[in-house]
XYZ file of C-alpha atoms in Angstrom:
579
model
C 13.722 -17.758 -13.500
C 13.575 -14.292 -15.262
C 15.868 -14.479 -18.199
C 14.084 -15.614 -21.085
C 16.331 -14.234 -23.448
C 20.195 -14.937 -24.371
C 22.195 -11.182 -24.395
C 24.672 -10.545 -26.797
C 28.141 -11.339 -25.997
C 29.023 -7.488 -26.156
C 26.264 -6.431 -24.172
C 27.003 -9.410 -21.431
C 30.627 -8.384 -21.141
C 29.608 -4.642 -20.578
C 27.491 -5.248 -17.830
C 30.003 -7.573 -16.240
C 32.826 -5.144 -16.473
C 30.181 -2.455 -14.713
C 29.448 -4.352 -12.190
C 33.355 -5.824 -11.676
C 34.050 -1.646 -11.248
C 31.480 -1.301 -8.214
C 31.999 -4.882 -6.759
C 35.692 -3.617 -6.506
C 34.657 -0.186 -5.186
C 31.834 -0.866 -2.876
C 34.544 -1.081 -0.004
C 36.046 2.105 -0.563
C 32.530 4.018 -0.902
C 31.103 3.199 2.160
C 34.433 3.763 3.932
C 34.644 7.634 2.232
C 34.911 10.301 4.597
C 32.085 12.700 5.044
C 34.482 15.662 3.321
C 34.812 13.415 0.401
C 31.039 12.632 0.356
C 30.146 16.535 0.273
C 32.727 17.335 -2.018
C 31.180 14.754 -4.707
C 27.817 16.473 -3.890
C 29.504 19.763 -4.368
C 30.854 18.894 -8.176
C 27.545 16.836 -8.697
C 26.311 20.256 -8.596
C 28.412 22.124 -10.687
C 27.742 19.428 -13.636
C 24.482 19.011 -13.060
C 24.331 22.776 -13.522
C 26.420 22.223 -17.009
C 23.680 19.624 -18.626
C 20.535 21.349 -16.960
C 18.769 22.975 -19.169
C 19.387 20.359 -22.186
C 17.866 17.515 -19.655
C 14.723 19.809 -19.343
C 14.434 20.778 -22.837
C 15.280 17.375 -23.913
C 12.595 15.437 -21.742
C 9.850 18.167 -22.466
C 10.395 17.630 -26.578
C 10.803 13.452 -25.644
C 6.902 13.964 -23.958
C 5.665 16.162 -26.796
C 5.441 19.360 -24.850
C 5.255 22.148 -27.211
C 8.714 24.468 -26.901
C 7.998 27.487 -25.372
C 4.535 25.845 -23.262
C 4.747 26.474 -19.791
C 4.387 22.759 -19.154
C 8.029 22.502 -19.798
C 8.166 23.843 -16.172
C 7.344 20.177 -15.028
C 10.509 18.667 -16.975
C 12.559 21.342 -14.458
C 10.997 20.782 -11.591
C 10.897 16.840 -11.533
C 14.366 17.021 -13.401
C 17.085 18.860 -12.120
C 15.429 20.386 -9.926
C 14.379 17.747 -7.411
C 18.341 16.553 -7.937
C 19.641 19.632 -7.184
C 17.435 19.987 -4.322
C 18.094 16.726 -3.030
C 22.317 17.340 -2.972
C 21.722 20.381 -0.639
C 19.338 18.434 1.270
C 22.096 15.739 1.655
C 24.846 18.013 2.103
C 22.906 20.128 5.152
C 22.876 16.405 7.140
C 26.221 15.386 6.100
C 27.915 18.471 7.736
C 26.172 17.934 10.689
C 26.460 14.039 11.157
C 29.077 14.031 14.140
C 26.812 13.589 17.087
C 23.424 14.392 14.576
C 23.634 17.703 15.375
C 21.026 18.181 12.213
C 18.114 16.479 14.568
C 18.558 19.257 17.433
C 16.999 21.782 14.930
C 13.937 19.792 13.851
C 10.924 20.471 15.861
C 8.836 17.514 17.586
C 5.328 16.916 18.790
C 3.167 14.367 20.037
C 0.335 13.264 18.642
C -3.074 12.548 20.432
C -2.595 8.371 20.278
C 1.816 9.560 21.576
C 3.475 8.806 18.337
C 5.931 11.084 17.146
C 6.476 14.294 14.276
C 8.891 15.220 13.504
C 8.817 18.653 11.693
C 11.185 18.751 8.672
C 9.830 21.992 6.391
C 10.236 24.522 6.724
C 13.819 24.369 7.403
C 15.446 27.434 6.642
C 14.229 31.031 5.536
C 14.907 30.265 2.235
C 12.037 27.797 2.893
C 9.675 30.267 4.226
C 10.240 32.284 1.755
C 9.906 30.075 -1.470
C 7.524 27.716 -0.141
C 5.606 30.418 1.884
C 3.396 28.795 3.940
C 4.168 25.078 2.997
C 4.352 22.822 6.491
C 5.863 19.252 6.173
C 5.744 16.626 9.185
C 7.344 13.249 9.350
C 5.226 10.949 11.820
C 7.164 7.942 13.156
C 6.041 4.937 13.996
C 5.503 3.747 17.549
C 8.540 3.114 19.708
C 10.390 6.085 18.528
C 10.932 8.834 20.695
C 12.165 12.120 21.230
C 14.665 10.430 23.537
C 15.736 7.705 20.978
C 15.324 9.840 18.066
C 19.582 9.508 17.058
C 18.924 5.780 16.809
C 16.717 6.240 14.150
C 18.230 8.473 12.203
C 21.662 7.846 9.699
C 21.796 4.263 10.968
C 24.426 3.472 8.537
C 26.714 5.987 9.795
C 26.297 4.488 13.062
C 29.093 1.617 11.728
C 32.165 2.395 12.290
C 33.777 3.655 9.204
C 36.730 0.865 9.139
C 33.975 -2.045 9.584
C 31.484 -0.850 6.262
C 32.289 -3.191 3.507
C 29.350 -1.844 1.287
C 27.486 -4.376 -1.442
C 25.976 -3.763 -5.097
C 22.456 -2.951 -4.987
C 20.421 -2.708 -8.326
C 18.076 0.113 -9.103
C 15.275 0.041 -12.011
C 14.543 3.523 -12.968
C 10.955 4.559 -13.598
C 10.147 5.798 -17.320
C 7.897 8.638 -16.010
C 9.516 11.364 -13.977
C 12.748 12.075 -14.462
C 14.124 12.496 -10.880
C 12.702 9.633 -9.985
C 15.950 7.420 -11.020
C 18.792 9.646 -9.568
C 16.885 9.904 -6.485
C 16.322 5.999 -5.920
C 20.008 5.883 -6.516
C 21.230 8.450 -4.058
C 18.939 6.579 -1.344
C 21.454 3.965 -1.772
C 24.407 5.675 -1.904
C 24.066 8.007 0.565
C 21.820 6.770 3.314
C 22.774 3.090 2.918
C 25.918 2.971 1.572
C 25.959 1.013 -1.173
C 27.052 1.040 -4.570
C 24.718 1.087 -7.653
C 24.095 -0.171 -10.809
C 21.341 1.864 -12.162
C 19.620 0.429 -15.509
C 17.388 3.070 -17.079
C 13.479 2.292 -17.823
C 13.906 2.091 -22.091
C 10.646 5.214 -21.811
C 13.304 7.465 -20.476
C 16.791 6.533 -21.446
C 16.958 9.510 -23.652
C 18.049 10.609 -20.043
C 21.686 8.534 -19.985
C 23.527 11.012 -20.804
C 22.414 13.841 -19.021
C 22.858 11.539 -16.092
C 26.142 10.496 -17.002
C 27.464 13.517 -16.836
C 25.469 15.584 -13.803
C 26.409 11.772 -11.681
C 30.174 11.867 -13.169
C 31.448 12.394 -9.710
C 29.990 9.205 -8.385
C 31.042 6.919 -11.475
C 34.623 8.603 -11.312
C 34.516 6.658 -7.600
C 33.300 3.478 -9.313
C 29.916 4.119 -7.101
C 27.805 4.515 -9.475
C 27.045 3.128 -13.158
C 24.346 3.989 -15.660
C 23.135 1.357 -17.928
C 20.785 0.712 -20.574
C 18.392 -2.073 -22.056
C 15.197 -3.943 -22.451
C 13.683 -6.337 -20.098
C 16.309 -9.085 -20.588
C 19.178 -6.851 -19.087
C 17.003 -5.898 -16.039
C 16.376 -9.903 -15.463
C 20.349 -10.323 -16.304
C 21.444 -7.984 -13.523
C 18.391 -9.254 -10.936
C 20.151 -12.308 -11.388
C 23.745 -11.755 -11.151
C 25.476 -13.284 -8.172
C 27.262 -9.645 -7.439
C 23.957 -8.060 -7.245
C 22.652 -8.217 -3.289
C 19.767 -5.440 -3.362
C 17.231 -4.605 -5.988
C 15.273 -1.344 -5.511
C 12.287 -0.921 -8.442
C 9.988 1.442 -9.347
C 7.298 0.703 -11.375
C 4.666 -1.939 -11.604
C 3.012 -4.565 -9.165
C 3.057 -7.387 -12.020
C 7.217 -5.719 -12.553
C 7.759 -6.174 -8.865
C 5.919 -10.034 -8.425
C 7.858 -11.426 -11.763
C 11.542 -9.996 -9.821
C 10.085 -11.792 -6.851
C 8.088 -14.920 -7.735
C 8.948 -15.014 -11.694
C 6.789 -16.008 -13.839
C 4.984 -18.962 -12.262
C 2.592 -17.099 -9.898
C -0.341 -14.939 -11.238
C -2.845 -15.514 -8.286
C -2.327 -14.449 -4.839
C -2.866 -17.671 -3.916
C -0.532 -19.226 -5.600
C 2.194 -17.376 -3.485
C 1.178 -18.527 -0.099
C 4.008 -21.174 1.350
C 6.413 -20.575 -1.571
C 9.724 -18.889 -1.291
C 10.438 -16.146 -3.166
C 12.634 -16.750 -6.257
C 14.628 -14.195 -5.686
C 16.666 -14.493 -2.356
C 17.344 -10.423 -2.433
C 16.157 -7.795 -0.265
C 13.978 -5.947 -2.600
C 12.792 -2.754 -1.912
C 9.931 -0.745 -4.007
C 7.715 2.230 -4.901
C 4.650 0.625 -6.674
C 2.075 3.217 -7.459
C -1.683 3.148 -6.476
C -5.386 4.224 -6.833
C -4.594 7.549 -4.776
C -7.801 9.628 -3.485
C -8.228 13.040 -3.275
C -11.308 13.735 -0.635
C -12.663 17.209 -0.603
C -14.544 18.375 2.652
C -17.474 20.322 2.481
C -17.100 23.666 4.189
C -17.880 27.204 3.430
C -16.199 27.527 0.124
C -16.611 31.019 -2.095
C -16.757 31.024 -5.894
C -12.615 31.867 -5.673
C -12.271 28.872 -3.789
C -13.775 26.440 -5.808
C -11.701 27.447 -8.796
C -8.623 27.438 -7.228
C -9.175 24.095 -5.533
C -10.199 23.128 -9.060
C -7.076 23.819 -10.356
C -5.303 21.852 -7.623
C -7.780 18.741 -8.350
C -7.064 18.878 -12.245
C -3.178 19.001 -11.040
C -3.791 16.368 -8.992
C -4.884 14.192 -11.827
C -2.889 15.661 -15.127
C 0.069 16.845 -14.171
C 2.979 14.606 -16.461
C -0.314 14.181 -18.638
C -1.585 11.632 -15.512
C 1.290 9.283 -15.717
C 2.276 9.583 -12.234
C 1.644 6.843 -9.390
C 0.563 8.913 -6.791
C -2.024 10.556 -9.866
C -5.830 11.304 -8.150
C -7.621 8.234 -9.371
C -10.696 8.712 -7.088
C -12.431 12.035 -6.087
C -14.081 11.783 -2.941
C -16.966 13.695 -3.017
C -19.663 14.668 -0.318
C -23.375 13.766 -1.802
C -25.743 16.500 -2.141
C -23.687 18.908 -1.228
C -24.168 22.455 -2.053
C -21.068 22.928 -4.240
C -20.829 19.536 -5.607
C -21.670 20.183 -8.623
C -19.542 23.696 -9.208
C -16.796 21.810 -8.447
C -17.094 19.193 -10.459
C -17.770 21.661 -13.697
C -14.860 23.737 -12.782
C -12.572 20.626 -12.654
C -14.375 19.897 -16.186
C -13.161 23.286 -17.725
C -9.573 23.626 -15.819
C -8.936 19.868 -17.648
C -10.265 21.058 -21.025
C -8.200 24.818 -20.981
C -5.088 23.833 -19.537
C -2.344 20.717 -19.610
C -2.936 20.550 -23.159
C -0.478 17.482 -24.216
C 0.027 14.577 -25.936
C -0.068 10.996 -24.372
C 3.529 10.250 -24.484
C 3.495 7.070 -22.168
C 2.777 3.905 -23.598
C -0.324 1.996 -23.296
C -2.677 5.000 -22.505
C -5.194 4.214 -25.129
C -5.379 0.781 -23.895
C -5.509 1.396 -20.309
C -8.411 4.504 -20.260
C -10.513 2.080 -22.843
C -10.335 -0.914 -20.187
C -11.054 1.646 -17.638
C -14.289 2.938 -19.294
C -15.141 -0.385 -20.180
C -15.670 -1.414 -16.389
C -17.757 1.646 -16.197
C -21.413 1.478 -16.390
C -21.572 5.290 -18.026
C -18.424 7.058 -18.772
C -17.951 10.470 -19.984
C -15.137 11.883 -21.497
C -13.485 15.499 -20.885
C -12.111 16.776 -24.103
C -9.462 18.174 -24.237
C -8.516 19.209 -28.003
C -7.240 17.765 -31.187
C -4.290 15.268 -30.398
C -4.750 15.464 -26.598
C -6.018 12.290 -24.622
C -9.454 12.942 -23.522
C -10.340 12.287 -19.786
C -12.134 9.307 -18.783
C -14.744 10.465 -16.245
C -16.665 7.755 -14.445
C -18.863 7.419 -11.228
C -18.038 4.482 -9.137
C -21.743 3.686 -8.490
C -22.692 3.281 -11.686
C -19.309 0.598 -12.339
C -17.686 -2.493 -11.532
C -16.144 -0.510 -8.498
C -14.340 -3.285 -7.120
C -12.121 -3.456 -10.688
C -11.946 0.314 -10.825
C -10.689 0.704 -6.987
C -8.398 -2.009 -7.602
C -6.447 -1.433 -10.575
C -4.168 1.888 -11.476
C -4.924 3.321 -14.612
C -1.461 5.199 -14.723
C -2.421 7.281 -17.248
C -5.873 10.068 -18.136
C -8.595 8.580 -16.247
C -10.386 9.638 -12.593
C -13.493 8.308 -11.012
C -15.710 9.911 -8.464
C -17.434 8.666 -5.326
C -20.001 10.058 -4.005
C -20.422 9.682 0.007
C -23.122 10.791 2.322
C -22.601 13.253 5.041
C -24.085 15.067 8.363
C -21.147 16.931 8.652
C -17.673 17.647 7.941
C -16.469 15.336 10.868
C -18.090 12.620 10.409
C -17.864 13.107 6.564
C -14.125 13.014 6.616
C -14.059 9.712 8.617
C -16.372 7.956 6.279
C -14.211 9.205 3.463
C -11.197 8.051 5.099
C -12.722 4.268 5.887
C -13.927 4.049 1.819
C -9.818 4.651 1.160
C -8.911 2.164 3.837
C -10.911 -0.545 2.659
C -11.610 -0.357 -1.158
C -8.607 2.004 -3.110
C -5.875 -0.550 -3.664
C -2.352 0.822 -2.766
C -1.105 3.149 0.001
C 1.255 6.081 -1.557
C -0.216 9.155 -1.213
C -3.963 10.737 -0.437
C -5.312 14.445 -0.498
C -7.464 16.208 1.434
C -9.140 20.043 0.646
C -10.312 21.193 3.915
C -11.769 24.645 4.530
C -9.711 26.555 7.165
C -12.733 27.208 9.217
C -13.825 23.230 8.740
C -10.259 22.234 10.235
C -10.661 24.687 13.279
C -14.486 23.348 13.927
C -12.780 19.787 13.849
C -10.033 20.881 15.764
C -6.231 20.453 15.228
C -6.013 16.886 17.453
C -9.321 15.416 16.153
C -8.085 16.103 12.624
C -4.467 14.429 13.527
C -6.433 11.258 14.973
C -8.762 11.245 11.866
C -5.930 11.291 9.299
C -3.724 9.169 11.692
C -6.433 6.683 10.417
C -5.958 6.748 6.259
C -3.070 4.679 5.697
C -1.094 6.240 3.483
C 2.726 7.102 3.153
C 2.399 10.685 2.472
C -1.060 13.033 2.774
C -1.529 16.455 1.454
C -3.931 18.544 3.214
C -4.808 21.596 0.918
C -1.727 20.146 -1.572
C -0.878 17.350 -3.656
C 1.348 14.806 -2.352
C 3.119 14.973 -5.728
C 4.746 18.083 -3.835
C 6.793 15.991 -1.066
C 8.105 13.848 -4.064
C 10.257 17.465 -4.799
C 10.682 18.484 -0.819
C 14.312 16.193 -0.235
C 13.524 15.778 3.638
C 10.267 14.243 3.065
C 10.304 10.437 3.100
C 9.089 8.878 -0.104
C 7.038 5.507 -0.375
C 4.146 3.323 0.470
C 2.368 3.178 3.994
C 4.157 0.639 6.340
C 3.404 -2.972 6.235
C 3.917 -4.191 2.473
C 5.339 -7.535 2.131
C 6.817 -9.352 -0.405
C 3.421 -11.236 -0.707
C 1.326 -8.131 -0.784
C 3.347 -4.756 -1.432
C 0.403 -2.366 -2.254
C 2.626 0.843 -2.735
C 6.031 -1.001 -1.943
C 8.318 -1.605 0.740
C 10.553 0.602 1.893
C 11.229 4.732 1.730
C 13.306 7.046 -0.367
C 14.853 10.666 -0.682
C 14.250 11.488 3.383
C 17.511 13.771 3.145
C 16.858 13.633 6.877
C 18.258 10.268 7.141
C 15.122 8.881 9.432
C 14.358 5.567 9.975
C 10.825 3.811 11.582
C 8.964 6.258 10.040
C 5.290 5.827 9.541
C 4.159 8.488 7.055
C 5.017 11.800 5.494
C 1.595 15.044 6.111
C 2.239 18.071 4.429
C 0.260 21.219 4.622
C -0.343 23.875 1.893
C -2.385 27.487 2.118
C -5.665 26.916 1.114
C -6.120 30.082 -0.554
C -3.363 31.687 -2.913
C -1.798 35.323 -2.733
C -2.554 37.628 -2.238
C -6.241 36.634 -2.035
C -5.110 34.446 1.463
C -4.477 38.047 3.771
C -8.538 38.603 3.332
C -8.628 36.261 5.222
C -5.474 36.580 7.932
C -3.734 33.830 6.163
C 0.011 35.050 6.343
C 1.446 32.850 3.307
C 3.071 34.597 0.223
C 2.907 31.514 -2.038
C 1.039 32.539 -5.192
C -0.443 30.275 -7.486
C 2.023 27.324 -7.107
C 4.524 26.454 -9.415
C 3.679 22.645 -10.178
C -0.159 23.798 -10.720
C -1.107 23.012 -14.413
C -2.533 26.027 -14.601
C 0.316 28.605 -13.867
C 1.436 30.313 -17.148
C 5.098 30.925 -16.222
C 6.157 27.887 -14.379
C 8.928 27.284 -17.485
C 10.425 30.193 -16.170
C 10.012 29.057 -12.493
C 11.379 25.766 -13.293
C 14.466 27.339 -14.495
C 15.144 30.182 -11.810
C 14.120 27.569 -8.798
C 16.523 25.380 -10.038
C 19.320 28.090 -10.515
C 18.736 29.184 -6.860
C 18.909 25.682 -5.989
C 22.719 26.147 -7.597
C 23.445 28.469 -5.382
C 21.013 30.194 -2.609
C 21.259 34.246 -3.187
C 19.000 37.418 -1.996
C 19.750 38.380 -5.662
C 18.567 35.975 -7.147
C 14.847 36.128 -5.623
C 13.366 39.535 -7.578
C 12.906 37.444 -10.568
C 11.164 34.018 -8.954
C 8.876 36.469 -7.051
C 7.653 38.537 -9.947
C 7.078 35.137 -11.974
C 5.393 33.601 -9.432
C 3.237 36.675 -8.625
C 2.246 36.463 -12.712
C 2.070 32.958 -12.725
């Protein structure tokens, strides 16, 4: 069992009067009306709105982001941002839900082996004008079809609304990014229906009552509560007979001691046994995500700029993300090799300047360079975490492929090549078969590489790396903020083995049997990209690490996220353009 520790009798009878409120309204909140549902999302807006800026402000001082340092950008964007983003995403499918009228506007394809993508960004013109050039598909797995698309797609609406009796499902927020907890919770609420007791990750529950307040709506309807403690309230409510689902984010050994407690340490110690835990148990787990870069005819620009992107890759929240570039994927002897590499070297030491605010960081870069034959360190100033830089050749590479850092440490691996093609699949078999976990992988790819590979060669090669989201010419980080873009682990985790997690989130979409999320970025910036006939107005991006204004971005984005307006657009452009 999990509970190791006796609560306080005032702390017990809180939680049991929380979770009395939702076992009493679960009923009455999967049986609401799709006019009440987008009315709650409507005044989840407006307060939202209200506490905003103070949940920014509040989270960047909480991570030790200087005031007035455009990294307080990321606290917007990840905050209320992503939230806000996600209501409209929700509300666009919930006024459309009689018949699924939202699927006839999503494009389809078929793919070379005849699975399906679906094509959910860009959506509207407000899309292709904010994320200029930004492509996101959904591929399903096989058995869904254009034909049978509605039956995978809002499957809880499918119920009829006087048979939905709803249950009390359990969500463990994640201490890192802020969204990350609202989000998990509106996957319940409004794609499954149920109820939620939310219990805040002690890291972040300077959060509460930001939350509170922007999620009144939903706790007004007894839907939704917002709790806080250590790990003896989590193991409380995974316990508690009114509890039916548990959704986690966080860590493998978090995950195994909900599902196995404490008895099993060894994988083999799990075979035959039941779980513990009798729940369905969903999860987002983290990972050793790649980022593979392609060799191709790239210019001086190019190699900075993709530079930039790799350094976001790795430092962006200071590198305590799960889907974080632990492993750069590097073609061996390569011309521009070593450019790269330097320019990644002095993007990391100039820029994302900030302290280690997550716990454990010290520890867990030390234990990383200790499994390293030679490690280097990036500096990075007074007070900021250096970067741990290792080579996987020269290490223990099956402990450094197999264990997340979470925190400012990358490896590279070197990989011979011919050429791109055969490159690429090479790269995409050392991902497959050594880097533990499945959530996200990158890929910088030279336009003129991707057109000598060809469009279907390149959808068969990456139909290959399983992973639940890829970024080609992006960071996958970027479909955690895009609401229609399914969220978690490639398919197949078990409660034995998980590797990412089981299970999606966000997917504003509502799709179900889907296999992975690929997203597509410019490769070049603007204006530099019309040299080259690449019609995209997206500047330096936002979420870069690099771009000097994205505190003001953060803030505008999220204001037009409010409430869409023409008017409101002179003043994003002209910061992104001097971003």
């Amino acid at each position: 069992m999990l509970r190791s520790q006796t609560l306080d009798s005032r702390t017990q009878l809180d939680l049991e009067q929380d979770l009395r409120a939702l076992e009493s309204g679960k009923v009455a909140w999967a049986r609401a009306t799709i006019e009440d549902r987008l009315a709650i999302l409507e005044r989840t807006k407006l307060a939202l709105r209200q506490v905003a800026q103070g949940w920014a402000e509040t989270a960047a001082r909480k991570k030790r982001i200087a005031p007035g340092s455009p990294l307080v950008g990321e606290e917007w964007m990840s905050g209320p941002y992503a939230l806000m983003a996600a209501c409209n995403g929700l509300m666009q499918t919930l006024s459309q839900m009689q018949r699924k009228t939202f699927l006839a506007h999503l494009p389809v394809r078929r793919l070379q082996h005849g699975q399906l993508a679906v094509g959910v960004m860009p959506h509207s013109a407000w899309d292709r004008l904010l994320m200029s050039g930004v492509s996101a598909e959904v591929w399903m797995q096989k058995g869904v079809t254009e034909a049978n698309l509605d039956r995978h797609a809002a499957v809880a609406y499918d119920v009829p609304t006087d048979q939905r009796n709803g249950v009390v499902a359990l969500v463990l927020g994640a201490g890192n990014i802020a969204a990350i907890s609202p989000l998990d919770a509106f996957q319940k609420l409004f794609i499954e229906n149920q109820v939620v007791m939310l219990k805040m990750n002690p890291v972040n529950d300077y959060l509460t009552d930001y939350l509170r307040a922007a999620l009144k709506p939903l706790i007004e309807r007894d839907a939704l509560r917002i709790v806080l403690g250590d790990g003896a309230v989590g193991a409380y409510l995974c316990e508690h007979p009114l509890v039916k689902e548990i959704h986690i984010t966080g860590a493998r050994a978090t995950h195994d001691l909900i599902v196995w407690g404490g008895r099993a340490d060894a994988e083999g110690d799990k075979a035959g046994r039941i779980p513990c835990n009798p729940r369905r148990i969903t999860s987002e787990l983290g990972a050793v995500c790649p980022t593979i870069v392609v060799p191709g005819p790239w210019s001086r620009a190019d190699i900075r700029f993709q530079a930039e992107q790799i350094a976001t890759h790795k430092l962006h929240n200071s590198g305590f993300n799960c889907v974080a570039c632990q492993t750069l994927i590097m073609p061996k002897d390569w011309s521009h090799s070593v450019a790269l590499l330097e320019q990644v070297r002095d993007v990391m030491a100039r820029y994302g300047q900030r302290e280690a605010y997550y716990p454990g960081n010290e520890a867990r870069a030390s234990e990383y360079a200790a499994h390293a034959g030679h490690a280097s360190a990036i500096e990075r100033g007074p007070g900021v975490p250096a970067c741990v830089l290792v080579d996987l050749d020269d290490g223990d590479e099956a402990w450094l492929t197999g264990n997340e850092v979470f925190g400012t440490a990358l490896a590279t691996k070197s990989l011979a090549y011919q050429d791109a093609e055969s490159y690429l699949k090479a790269a995409i078999d050392y991902a497959n078969q050594h880097l533990y976990g499945t959530l996200g992988a990158n890929i910088l790819i030279h336009p003129k590489t991707l057109r000598q590979i060809g469009r279907d060669r390149f959808d068969s090669l990456i139909q290959e790396l399983r992973y639940g989201t890829i970024a080609v010419n992006a960071w996958t980080g970027l479909a955690f903020m895009l609401p229609p873009c399914p969220w978690g682990g490639y398919p197949g985790g078990t409660l034995r083995d998980p590797q990412s997690g089981i299970g999606t989130v966000h997917n504003s979409f509502m799709l179900e049997g889907t296999e992975r999320t690929v997203l597509y970025a410019p490769w070049r910036p603007f204006p530099r990209g019309l040299w080259s006939m690449q019609l995209t107005l997206l500047p330096r991006p936002p979420w870069f690490i690099t771009n000097r204004r994205q505190h003001k971005l953060g803030r505008l984005l999220t204001e037009f996220q409010f409430k869409p307006s023409w008017t409101r657009l002179p003043r994003i452009f002209f910061n992104a353009l001097t971003g």
